[in-house]
Amino acid sequence: MKIFVYIDHFKGEAQPASWEALGLAKSFGTATALVFGSNVDEVVKVALEYGADEVLLADDSALLDYRAETYASTLSALASSLSPDLILLPTTTRTRELAAMSAVDLNSNVITDATAVELRGENIIVTRPIYEAKLFEKVTASGKPQLITLRGRAFPKPEQQEGTASAAGTITKVDAKTDALSTVEGYSVAEVGVSLNDAGIIVSGGRGVSNNPSLQPPAGLDDKQAEIWKAQQGFKLVGELASVLGGAVGASRAAVDAGYIPYSNQVGQTGKVVAPDLYIACGISGAIQHLAGIRSAKMVVAINKDADAPIFKVARYGVVGDLFVIVPALTEAFKKKLGK
Amino acid sequence: MKIIACIKQVPDSEAKVKAEGGQVSWGDAPLVINPFDEYAVEGALQQKEATGGTVTALCIGPESAKEALKHALAMGADDAILVSDPALSNIDTVGAARILAAAIQKVGDVEMVVFGRQTLDNGSGLTPAQTARVLGWPMLGLAGQIKVEAGSAQVERVIEEGRQIVKAKLPAVVSVVQSIGEPRYPSFMGIRKASKAEIPVWSLSNIGASAPAPLVTRTELMNPPSRESSVEIITGESPAEIAEKLADKILAEKVL
């Protein structure tokens, strides 16, 4: 089987789930990595080190910034002329759009957020969550090529063989399509730390992080400002634990809605669906939407002062207690045990 | 500016959704406007307030989906259109995009189409970009902020790495995320207006489209594996002791 694997990157920094897609492709057939951008030789090199059999490189100043239309047209043109059986992509904000558009061009469609992909004769059967992961469905697509976006961390990442790029596959330069309908005016790049999508460990805070009674907010703040100030102190504790564990910081919708932390940190229904190995919930009661967002977590640890909080129903370990005391103590314990 | 907000009706997010006999069941939970689409209506209304014009809510669905459209009307949309046809009961996202595009063309002179970023049911989030592609219009996806000026729209796209600021000429398709602002509550006047509204229903022949055959088909529907819910509560004499025990337990699970 002939498979295209789209390598998603931001300014030359690849989304790790791209390598997971490459690994899956290799288990089915030959993997052709597609790299689009401008001056992206490093991405090409790493794609080869992760096992790409060949790379198709569209390197053009018109592709410097991701834009849905140019990237989709470049992908569609390659797929039309080379007729792959399957196009695999990691699931990111960019690939969702570009795969969606290419599918229209190619008279096909996309199956997103795959958590499993199996071959049954001619058919490719994909498992994916629906209804906020309350259900899973198996679907198959009749278009060709099939386009599938893979959920991050659902598939094993292959070993990177550093220094093997020159001996490995071929690199072929291909044309970029430059039919842009929009212009990129700039970026404001957030200090995101470890991204929630790829995080093996997530420490999350909920509404409860603002309830530390022993804190005295600085003078001159109104009630709302004082609440947010207190919440920020609470999230500092959450962040310190995440940092010791090398993890990402998450939040419940309640904490985001209250203005404690940006939307990009939100886990759950209207935020991100995550799949870490370890999820530590601090002061999160566990609304059904939040629980749906962490269903794929391998292990949940809950710290909450309310013993009846629903989060304990999905937790492996729990502490009924004050997060402002337990979380820093846990940070200290890990510092000691991990030698940090 | 003539603005269309595309919405869908879905089971309430509090619903206990289950697989029963190969079908999706949500018990007696109500069907509501897709929560992400409330942000779309909010974003559309903000643009109407900023530039003048009208907001039309557009939905594909059965007769009962008029309730979702009435929610948009109660929030402040000027009018609503339901595209309904028995042949549309089993369409995929590309099919939905083709039907929406045909309806948008029939409305005519539309300058902006606003979507929520995904639906709660299928959740693939493909339809906005596919509608843009069918129309041949620019796609301004995942906007946390929209600014319209001199025939162009500029948005701040919320992406993994932060925000990307992108500008395109109108007409354009925009999808919005939560940062666009909390959806407004329906006003008393709005609810009264919505309850009296006669919502036109367009069939496939009305929009000059044929039933699109779905390319993606479901072969199986499954409930998720149930979680072992045997929580072990860690206790101790002091926070330090609890933390010590908990850290040991976590380390023993080899998840770090």
GROMACS .gro file of N, CA and C in nm, chain B residues 75-211:
model
  411
  415MET      N    1  -3.172   3.465   2.051
  415MET     CA    2  -3.047   3.535   2.083
  415MET      C    3  -3.037   3.667   2.006
  416GLY      N    4  -3.108   3.676   1.892
  416GLY     CA    5  -3.105   3.802   1.818
  416GLY      C    6  -3.088   3.789   1.668
  417ALA      N    7  -3.085   3.667   1.616
  417ALA     CA    8  -3.076   3.651   1.471
  417ALA      C    9  -3.203   3.708   1.407
  418ASP      N   10  -3.190   3.764   1.284
  418ASP     CA   11  -3.304   3.828   1.219
  418ASP      C   12  -3.400   3.728   1.159
  419ASP      N   13  -3.345   3.625   1.096
  419ASP     CA   14  -3.432   3.521   1.044
  419ASP      C   15  -3.359   3.387   1.042
  420ALA      N   16  -3.434   3.285   0.999
  420ALA     CA   17  -3.380   3.149   1.007
  420ALA      C   18  -3.430   3.068   0.889
  421ILE      N   19  -3.347   2.972   0.846
  421ILE     CA   20  -3.385   2.883   0.736
  421ILE      C   21  -3.350   2.739   0.776
  422LEU      N   22  -3.446   2.650   0.757
  422LEU     CA   23  -3.419   2.508   0.780
  422LEU      C   24  -3.413   2.438   0.644
  423VAL      N   25  -3.303   2.367   0.620
  423VAL     CA   26  -3.295   2.282   0.501
  423VAL      C   27  -3.330   2.142   0.547
  424SER      N   28  -3.440   2.090   0.494
  424SER     CA   29  -3.488   1.961   0.544
  424SER      C   30  -3.538   1.878   0.427
  425ASP      N   31  -3.494   1.753   0.424
  425ASP     CA   32  -3.534   1.665   0.316
  425ASP      C   33  -3.508   1.523   0.363
  426PRO      N   34  -3.602   1.431   0.340
  426PRO     CA   35  -3.579   1.293   0.384
  426PRO      C   36  -3.449   1.236   0.329
  427ALA      N   37  -3.406   1.284   0.211
  427ALA     CA   38  -3.284   1.231   0.149
  427ALA      C   39  -3.158   1.277   0.222
  428LEU      N   40  -3.172   1.367   0.321
  428LEU     CA   41  -3.055   1.420   0.391
  428LEU      C   42  -3.031   1.355   0.527
  429SER      N   43  -3.100   1.244   0.553
  429SER     CA   44  -3.090   1.187   0.688
  429SER      C   45  -2.955   1.122   0.713
  430ASN      N   46  -2.881   1.091   0.608
  430ASN     CA   47  -2.756   1.018   0.627
  430ASN      C   48  -2.644   1.079   0.543
  431ILE      N   49  -2.612   1.206   0.570
  431ILE     CA   50  -2.506   1.270   0.491
  431ILE      C   51  -2.379   1.279   0.574
  432ASP      N   52  -2.264   1.286   0.507
  432ASP     CA   53  -2.139   1.308   0.580
  432ASP      C   54  -2.101   1.456   0.569
  433THR      N   55  -1.982   1.491   0.617
  433THR     CA   56  -1.947   1.634   0.625
  433THR      C   57  -1.937   1.699   0.488
  434VAL      N   58  -1.881   1.627   0.389
  434VAL     CA   59  -1.872   1.685   0.255
  434VAL      C   60  -2.013   1.708   0.200
  435GLY      N   61  -2.102   1.613   0.225
  435GLY     CA   62  -2.241   1.627   0.182
  435GLY      C   63  -2.305   1.749   0.246
  436ALA      N   64  -2.284   1.764   0.376
  436ALA     CA   65  -2.341   1.880   0.448
  436ALA      C   66  -2.285   2.010   0.390
  437ALA      N   67  -2.154   2.010   0.359
  437ALA     CA   68  -2.090   2.130   0.305
  437ALA      C   69  -2.152   2.167   0.170
  438ARG      N   70  -2.178   2.068   0.086
  438ARG     CA   71  -2.235   2.096  -0.046
  438ARG      C   72  -2.378   2.153  -0.033
  439ILE      N   73  -2.454   2.097   0.060
  439ILE     CA   74  -2.591   2.145   0.081
  439ILE      C   75  -2.590   2.287   0.138
  440LEU      N   76  -2.504   2.309   0.239
  440LEU     CA   77  -2.496   2.443   0.299
  440LEU      C   78  -2.453   2.545   0.195
  441ALA      N   79  -2.354   2.508   0.112
  441ALA     CA   80  -2.305   2.600   0.009
  441ALA      C   81  -2.418   2.636  -0.087
  442ALA      N   82  -2.498   2.536  -0.126
  442ALA     CA   83  -2.609   2.562  -0.218
  442ALA      C   84  -2.711   2.656  -0.153
  443ALA      N   85  -2.739   2.635  -0.024
  443ALA     CA   86  -2.835   2.721   0.046
  443ALA      C   87  -2.780   2.863   0.058
  444ILE      N   88  -2.649   2.874   0.088
  444ILE     CA   89  -2.586   3.006   0.101
  444ILE      C   90  -2.593   3.080  -0.033
  445GLN      N   91  -2.570   3.008  -0.143
  445GLN     CA   92  -2.580   3.070  -0.276
  445GLN      C   93  -2.722   3.116  -0.305
  446LYS      N   94  -2.819   3.035  -0.261
  446LYS     CA   95  -2.959   3.072  -0.285
  446LYS      C   96  -2.998   3.198  -0.207
  447VAL      N   97  -2.946   3.210  -0.083
  447VAL     CA   98  -2.974   3.332  -0.006
  447VAL      C   99  -2.919   3.453  -0.082
  448GLY      N  100  -2.799   3.439  -0.134
  448GLY     CA  101  -2.742   3.543  -0.220
  448GLY      C  102  -2.680   3.660  -0.145
  449ASP      N  103  -2.576   3.721  -0.201
  449ASP     CA  104  -2.508   3.840  -0.146
  449ASP      C  105  -2.458   3.822  -0.003
  450VAL      N  106  -2.431   3.698   0.035
  450VAL     CA  107  -2.381   3.674   0.171
  450VAL      C  108  -2.234   3.713   0.176
  451GLU      N  109  -2.195   3.786   0.282
  451GLU     CA  110  -2.056   3.830   0.291
  451GLU      C  111  -1.975   3.752   0.393
  452MET      N  112  -2.046   3.694   0.492
  452MET     CA  113  -1.972   3.617   0.591
  452MET      C  114  -2.058   3.500   0.639
  453VAL      N  115  -1.995   3.383   0.646
  453VAL     CA  116  -2.063   3.265   0.701
  453VAL      C  117  -1.986   3.225   0.826
  454VAL      N  118  -2.057   3.213   0.939
  454VAL     CA  119  -1.990   3.182   1.065
  454VAL      C  120  -2.033   3.044   1.113
  455PHE      N  121  -1.933   2.962   1.151
  455PHE     CA  122  -1.958   2.829   1.206
  455PHE      C  123  -1.901   2.822   1.348
  456GLY      N  124  -1.951   2.728   1.429
  456GLY     CA  125  -1.881   2.687   1.550
  456GLY      C  126  -1.767   2.596   1.508
  457ARG      N  127  -1.676   2.567   1.600
  457ARG     CA  128  -1.557   2.495   1.551
  457ARG      C  129  -1.583   2.348   1.528
  458GLN      N  130  -1.682   2.288   1.594
  458GLN     CA  131  -1.716   2.149   1.568
  458GLN      C  132  -1.852   2.121   1.630
  459THR      N  133  -1.907   2.002   1.604
  459THR     CA  134  -2.032   1.966   1.669
  459THR      C  135  -2.003   1.866   1.780
  460LEU      N  136  -2.097   1.857   1.874
  460LEU     CA  137  -2.077   1.764   1.985
  460LEU      C  138  -2.099   1.620   1.944
  461ASP      N  139  -2.174   1.597   1.836
  461ASP     CA  140  -2.206   1.458   1.801
  461ASP      C  141  -2.093   1.393   1.721
  462ASN      N  142  -2.074   1.434   1.597
  462ASN     CA  143  -1.969   1.376   1.515
  462ASN      C  144  -1.831   1.430   1.555
  463GLY      N  145  -1.827   1.559   1.582
  463GLY     CA  146  -1.706   1.618   1.637
  463GLY      C  147  -1.586   1.626   1.543
  464SER      N  148  -1.605   1.604   1.413
  464SER     CA  149  -1.488   1.604   1.326
  464SER      C  150  -1.441   1.745   1.290
  465GLY      N  151  -1.529   1.843   1.299
  465GLY     CA  152  -1.488   1.982   1.273
  465GLY      C  153  -1.445   2.007   1.130
  466LEU      N  154  -1.497   1.930   1.034
  466LEU     CA  155  -1.454   1.943   0.895
  466LEU      C  156  -1.543   2.037   0.814
  467THR      N  157  -1.671   2.046   0.852
  467THR     CA  158  -1.769   2.113   0.766
  467THR      C  159  -1.736   2.260   0.734
  468PRO      N  160  -1.685   2.340   0.831
  468PRO     CA  161  -1.658   2.479   0.795
  468PRO      C  162  -1.560   2.490   0.677
  469ALA      N  163  -1.446   2.424   0.686
  469ALA     CA  164  -1.345   2.435   0.580
  469ALA      C  165  -1.397   2.373   0.449
  470GLN      N  166  -1.476   2.268   0.461
  470GLN     CA  167  -1.528   2.206   0.339
  470GLN      C  168  -1.631   2.296   0.270
  471THR      N  169  -1.711   2.367   0.350
  471THR     CA  170  -1.806   2.462   0.292
  471THR      C  171  -1.731   2.575   0.221
  472ALA      N  172  -1.624   2.624   0.285
  472ALA     CA  173  -1.542   2.728   0.222
  472ALA      C  174  -1.486   2.678   0.090
  473ARG      N  175  -1.438   2.554   0.089
  473ARG     CA  176  -1.377   2.500  -0.032
  473ARG      C  177  -1.479   2.486  -0.144
  474VAL      N  178  -1.600   2.438  -0.110
  474VAL     CA  179  -1.705   2.423  -0.211
  474VAL      C  180  -1.742   2.561  -0.268
  475LEU      N  181  -1.750   2.662  -0.179
  475LEU     CA  182  -1.786   2.796  -0.224
  475LEU      C  183  -1.670   2.864  -0.296
  476GLY      N  184  -1.546   2.818  -0.272
  476GLY     CA  185  -1.428   2.885  -0.326
  476GLY      C  186  -1.395   3.012  -0.249
  477TRP      N  187  -1.439   3.020  -0.126
  477TRP     CA  188  -1.414   3.138  -0.041
  477TRP      C  189  -1.298   3.110   0.054
  478PRO      N  190  -1.231   3.217   0.103
  478PRO     CA  191  -1.127   3.194   0.202
  478PRO      C  192  -1.183   3.139   0.333
  479MET      N  193  -1.101   3.058   0.400
  479MET     CA  194  -1.139   3.000   0.529
  479MET      C  195  -1.058   3.068   0.638
  480LEU      N  196  -1.128   3.130   0.732
  480LEU     CA  197  -1.062   3.190   0.848
  480LEU      C  198  -1.105   3.106   0.968
  481GLY      N  199  -1.026   3.004   0.998
  481GLY     CA  200  -1.068   2.904   1.096
  481GLY      C  201  -1.026   2.934   1.237
  482LEU      N  202  -1.106   2.891   1.334
  482LEU     CA  203  -1.074   2.897   1.477
  482LEU      C  204  -1.047   3.039   1.526
  483ALA      N  205  -1.133   3.131   1.481
  483ALA     CA  206  -1.114   3.271   1.518
  483ALA      C  207  -1.154   3.295   1.663
  484GLY      N  208  -1.066   3.362   1.736
  484GLY     CA  209  -1.098   3.405   1.871
  484GLY      C  210  -1.141   3.550   1.871
  485GLN      N  211  -1.123   3.616   1.755
  485GLN     CA  212  -1.157   3.758   1.742
  485GLN      C  213  -1.173   3.788   1.592
  486ILE      N  214  -1.274   3.866   1.558
  486ILE     CA  215  -1.298   3.902   1.417
  486ILE      C  216  -1.306   4.054   1.405
  487LYS      N  217  -1.239   4.109   1.304
  487LYS     CA  218  -1.248   4.252   1.278
  487LYS      C  219  -1.275   4.272   1.129
  488VAL      N  220  -1.385   4.342   1.097
  488VAL     CA  221  -1.418   4.364   0.956
  488VAL      C  222  -1.390   4.509   0.922
  489GLU      N  223  -1.317   4.530   0.810
  489GLU     CA  224  -1.282   4.665   0.770
  489GLU      C  225  -1.263   4.668   0.620
  490ALA      N  226  -1.324   4.763   0.554
  490ALA     CA  227  -1.303   4.787   0.410
  490ALA      C  228  -1.309   4.659   0.328
  491GLY      N  229  -1.415   4.581   0.349
  491GLY     CA  230  -1.435   4.464   0.265
  491GLY      C  231  -1.346   4.345   0.297
  492SER      N  232  -1.271   4.353   0.408
  492SER     CA  233  -1.187   4.241   0.449
  492SER      C  234  -1.219   4.203   0.593
  493ALA      N  235  -1.191   4.078   0.626
  493ALA     CA  236  -1.204   4.034   0.764
  493ALA      C  237  -1.067   3.993   0.814
  494GLN      N  238  -1.033   4.038   0.933
  494GLN     CA  239  -0.908   3.994   0.996
  494GLN      C  240  -0.943   3.918   1.123
  495VAL      N  241  -0.884   3.801   1.139
  495VAL     CA  242  -0.915   3.721   1.258
  495VAL      C  243  -0.787   3.682   1.329
  496GLU      N  244  -0.802   3.656   1.459
  496GLU     CA  245  -0.694   3.595   1.535
  496GLU      C  246  -0.728   3.449   1.551
  497ARG      N  247  -0.653   3.364   1.481
  497ARG     CA  248  -0.677   3.220   1.488
  497ARG      C  249  -0.609   3.163   1.612
  498VAL      N  250  -0.684   3.086   1.691
  498VAL     CA  251  -0.626   3.024   1.810
  498VAL      C  252  -0.570   2.888   1.769
  499ILE      N  253  -0.436   2.878   1.764
  499ILE     CA  254  -0.371   2.753   1.722
  499ILE      C  255  -0.287   2.698   1.837
  500GLU      N  256  -0.231   2.580   1.818
  500GLU     CA  257  -0.155   2.515   1.925
  500GLU      C  258  -0.046   2.606   1.982
  501GLU      N  259   0.018   2.683   1.895
  501GLU     CA  260   0.136   2.757   1.935
  501GLU      C  261   0.106   2.899   1.981
  502GLY      N  262  -0.020   2.939   1.980
  502GLY     CA  263  -0.056   3.075   2.018
  502GLY      C  264  -0.162   3.129   1.925
  503ARG      N  265  -0.138   3.246   1.868
  503ARG     CA  266  -0.238   3.304   1.778
  503ARG      C  267  -0.174   3.344   1.645
  504GLN      N  268  -0.246   3.315   1.537
  504GLN     CA  269  -0.202   3.355   1.404
  504GLN      C  270  -0.303   3.457   1.354
  505ILE      N  271  -0.254   3.572   1.308
  505ILE     CA  272  -0.345   3.678   1.261
  505ILE      C  273  -0.352   3.670   1.109
  506VAL      N  274  -0.473   3.647   1.057
  506VAL     CA  275  -0.492   3.623   0.915
  506VAL      C  276  -0.601   3.715   0.862
  507LYS      N  277  -0.580   3.762   0.741
  507LYS     CA  278  -0.674   3.856   0.681
  507LYS      C  279  -0.716   3.804   0.544
  508ALA      N  280  -0.843   3.824   0.509
  508ALA     CA  281  -0.892   3.782   0.378
  508ALA      C  282  -1.003   3.874   0.333
  509LYS      N  283  -1.020   3.879   0.200
  509LYS     CA  284  -1.129   3.958   0.143
  509LYS      C  285  -1.261   3.885   0.165
  510LEU      N  286  -1.367   3.961   0.187
  510LEU     CA  287  -1.500   3.905   0.196
  510LEU      C  288  -1.553   3.880   0.054
  511PRO      N  289  -1.640   3.782   0.032
  511PRO     CA  290  -1.699   3.694   0.132
  511PRO      C  291  -1.601   3.588   0.182
  512ALA      N  292  -1.621   3.548   0.307
  512ALA     CA  293  -1.533   3.449   0.368
  512ALA      C  294  -1.614   3.362   0.464
  513VAL      N  295  -1.557   3.244   0.491
  513VAL     CA  296  -1.613   3.155   0.592
  513VAL      C  297  -1.525   3.166   0.717
  514VAL      N  298  -1.588   3.182   0.832
  514VAL     CA  299  -1.516   3.195   0.958
  514VAL      C  300  -1.566   3.085   1.051
  515SER      N  301  -1.474   3.019   1.124
  515SER     CA  302  -1.522   2.937   1.235
  515SER      C  303  -1.468   3.000   1.363
  516VAL      N  304  -1.547   2.994   1.469
  516VAL     CA  305  -1.508   3.065   1.591
  516VAL      C  306  -1.485   2.967   1.706
  517VAL      N  307  -1.399   3.010   1.799
  517VAL     CA  308  -1.377   2.935   1.923
  517VAL      C  309  -1.431   3.019   2.039
  518GLN      N  310  -1.422   2.958   2.156
  518GLN     CA  311  -1.479   3.016   2.277
  518GLN      C  312  -1.435   3.158   2.307
  519SER      N  313  -1.311   3.193   2.271
  519SER     CA  314  -1.262   3.327   2.307
  519SER      C  315  -1.339   3.438   2.237
  520ILE      N  316  -1.427   3.405   2.143
  520ILE     CA  317  -1.507   3.507   2.076
  520ILE      C  318  -1.598   3.579   2.176
  521GLY      N  319  -1.627   3.514   2.289
  521GLY     CA  320  -1.712   3.576   2.392
  521GLY      C  321  -1.828   3.486   2.428
  522GLU      N  322  -1.869   3.491   2.552
  522GLU     CA  323  -1.981   3.408   2.599
  522GLU      C  324  -2.107   3.437   2.518
  523PRO      N  325  -2.175   3.334   2.470
  523PRO     CA  326  -2.300   3.356   2.397
  523PRO      C  327  -2.401   3.428   2.486
  524ARG      N  328  -2.468   3.528   2.429
  524ARG     CA  329  -2.565   3.603   2.507
  524ARG      C  330  -2.688   3.518   2.537
  525TYR      N  331  -2.753   3.548   2.647
  525TYR     CA  332  -2.879   3.479   2.680
  525TYR      C  333  -2.990   3.536   2.594
  526PRO      N  334  -3.083   3.451   2.553
  526PRO     CA  335  -3.200   3.502   2.479
  526PRO      C  336  -3.273   3.605   2.565
  527SER      N  337  -3.315   3.714   2.504
  527SER     CA  338  -3.389   3.817   2.578
  527SER      C  339  -3.537   3.779   2.580
  528PHE      N  340  -3.611   3.842   2.668
  528PHE     CA  341  -3.756   3.816   2.675
  528PHE      C  342  -3.821   3.847   2.541
  529MET      N  343  -3.786   3.964   2.484
  529MET     CA  344  -3.841   4.002   2.354
  529MET      C  345  -3.801   3.902   2.246
  530GLY      N  346  -3.676   3.859   2.255
  530GLY     CA  347  -3.624   3.764   2.157
  530GLY      C  348  -3.700   3.633   2.162
  531ILE      N  349  -3.727   3.585   2.282
  531ILE     CA  350  -3.799   3.458   2.298
  531ILE      C  351  -3.939   3.471   2.240
  532ARG      N  352  -4.003   3.588   2.264
  532ARG     CA  353  -4.138   3.609   2.211
  532ARG      C  354  -4.138   3.610   2.059
  533LYS      N  355  -4.037   3.678   2.004
  533LYS     CA  356  -4.025   3.687   1.858
  533LYS      C  357  -4.002   3.547   1.800
  534ALA      N  358  -3.914   3.471   1.865
  534ALA     CA  359  -3.879   3.338   1.815
  534ALA      C  360  -4.000   3.245   1.818
  535SER      N  361  -4.080   3.257   1.924
  535SER     CA  362  -4.193   3.164   1.938
  535SER      C  363  -4.297   3.187   1.829
  536LYS      N  364  -4.301   3.310   1.777
  536LYS     CA  365  -4.400   3.340   1.673
  536LYS      C  366  -4.344   3.321   1.531
  537ALA      N  367  -4.212   3.302   1.523
  537ALA     CA  368  -4.149   3.303   1.390
  537ALA      C  369  -4.195   3.187   1.303
  538GLU      N  370  -4.221   3.218   1.177
  538GLU     CA  371  -4.249   3.114   1.077
  538GLU      C  372  -4.117   3.084   1.007
  539ILE      N  373  -4.062   2.967   1.030
  539ILE     CA  374  -3.930   2.937   0.972
  539ILE      C  375  -3.948   2.865   0.839
  540PRO      N  376  -3.899   2.924   0.730
  540PRO     CA  377  -3.912   2.857   0.600
  540PRO      C  378  -3.831   2.727   0.594
  541VAL      N  379  -3.889   2.629   0.527
  541VAL     CA  380  -3.820   2.501   0.511
  541VAL      C  381  -3.788   2.483   0.363
  542TRP      N  382  -3.658   2.466   0.334
  542TRP     CA  383  -3.615   2.445   0.197
  542TRP      C  384  -3.585   2.297   0.175
  543SER      N  385  -3.638   2.244   0.066
  543SER     CA  386  -3.607   2.105   0.031
  543SER      C  387  -3.488   2.105  -0.065
  544LEU      N  388  -3.441   1.986  -0.100
  544LEU     CA  389  -3.330   1.978  -0.195
  544LEU      C  390  -3.364   2.045  -0.327
  545SER      N  391  -3.488   2.025  -0.374
  545SER     CA  392  -3.523   2.085  -0.504
  545SER      C  393  -3.527   2.237  -0.493
  546ASN      N  394  -3.564   2.289  -0.375
  546ASN     CA  395  -3.563   2.435  -0.355
  546ASN      C  396  -3.424   2.495  -0.375
  547ILE      N  397  -3.321   2.422  -0.332
  547ILE     CA  398  -3.185   2.478  -0.344
  547ILE      C  399  -3.113   2.423  -0.467
  548GLY      N  400  -3.184   2.345  -0.546
  548GLY     CA  401  -3.126   2.294  -0.670
  548GLY      C  402  -3.011   2.198  -0.649
  549ALA      N  403  -3.021   2.118  -0.543
  549ALA     CA  404  -2.913   2.022  -0.514
  549ALA      C  405  -2.969   1.881  -0.516
  550SER      N  406  -2.882   1.784  -0.541
  550SER     CA  407  -2.924   1.645  -0.530
  550SER      C  408  -2.866   1.586  -0.403
  551ALA      N  409  -2.922   1.475  -0.358
  551ALA     CA  410  -2.878   1.415  -0.232
  551ALA      C  411  -2.736   1.363  -0.246
   0.00000   0.00000   0.00000
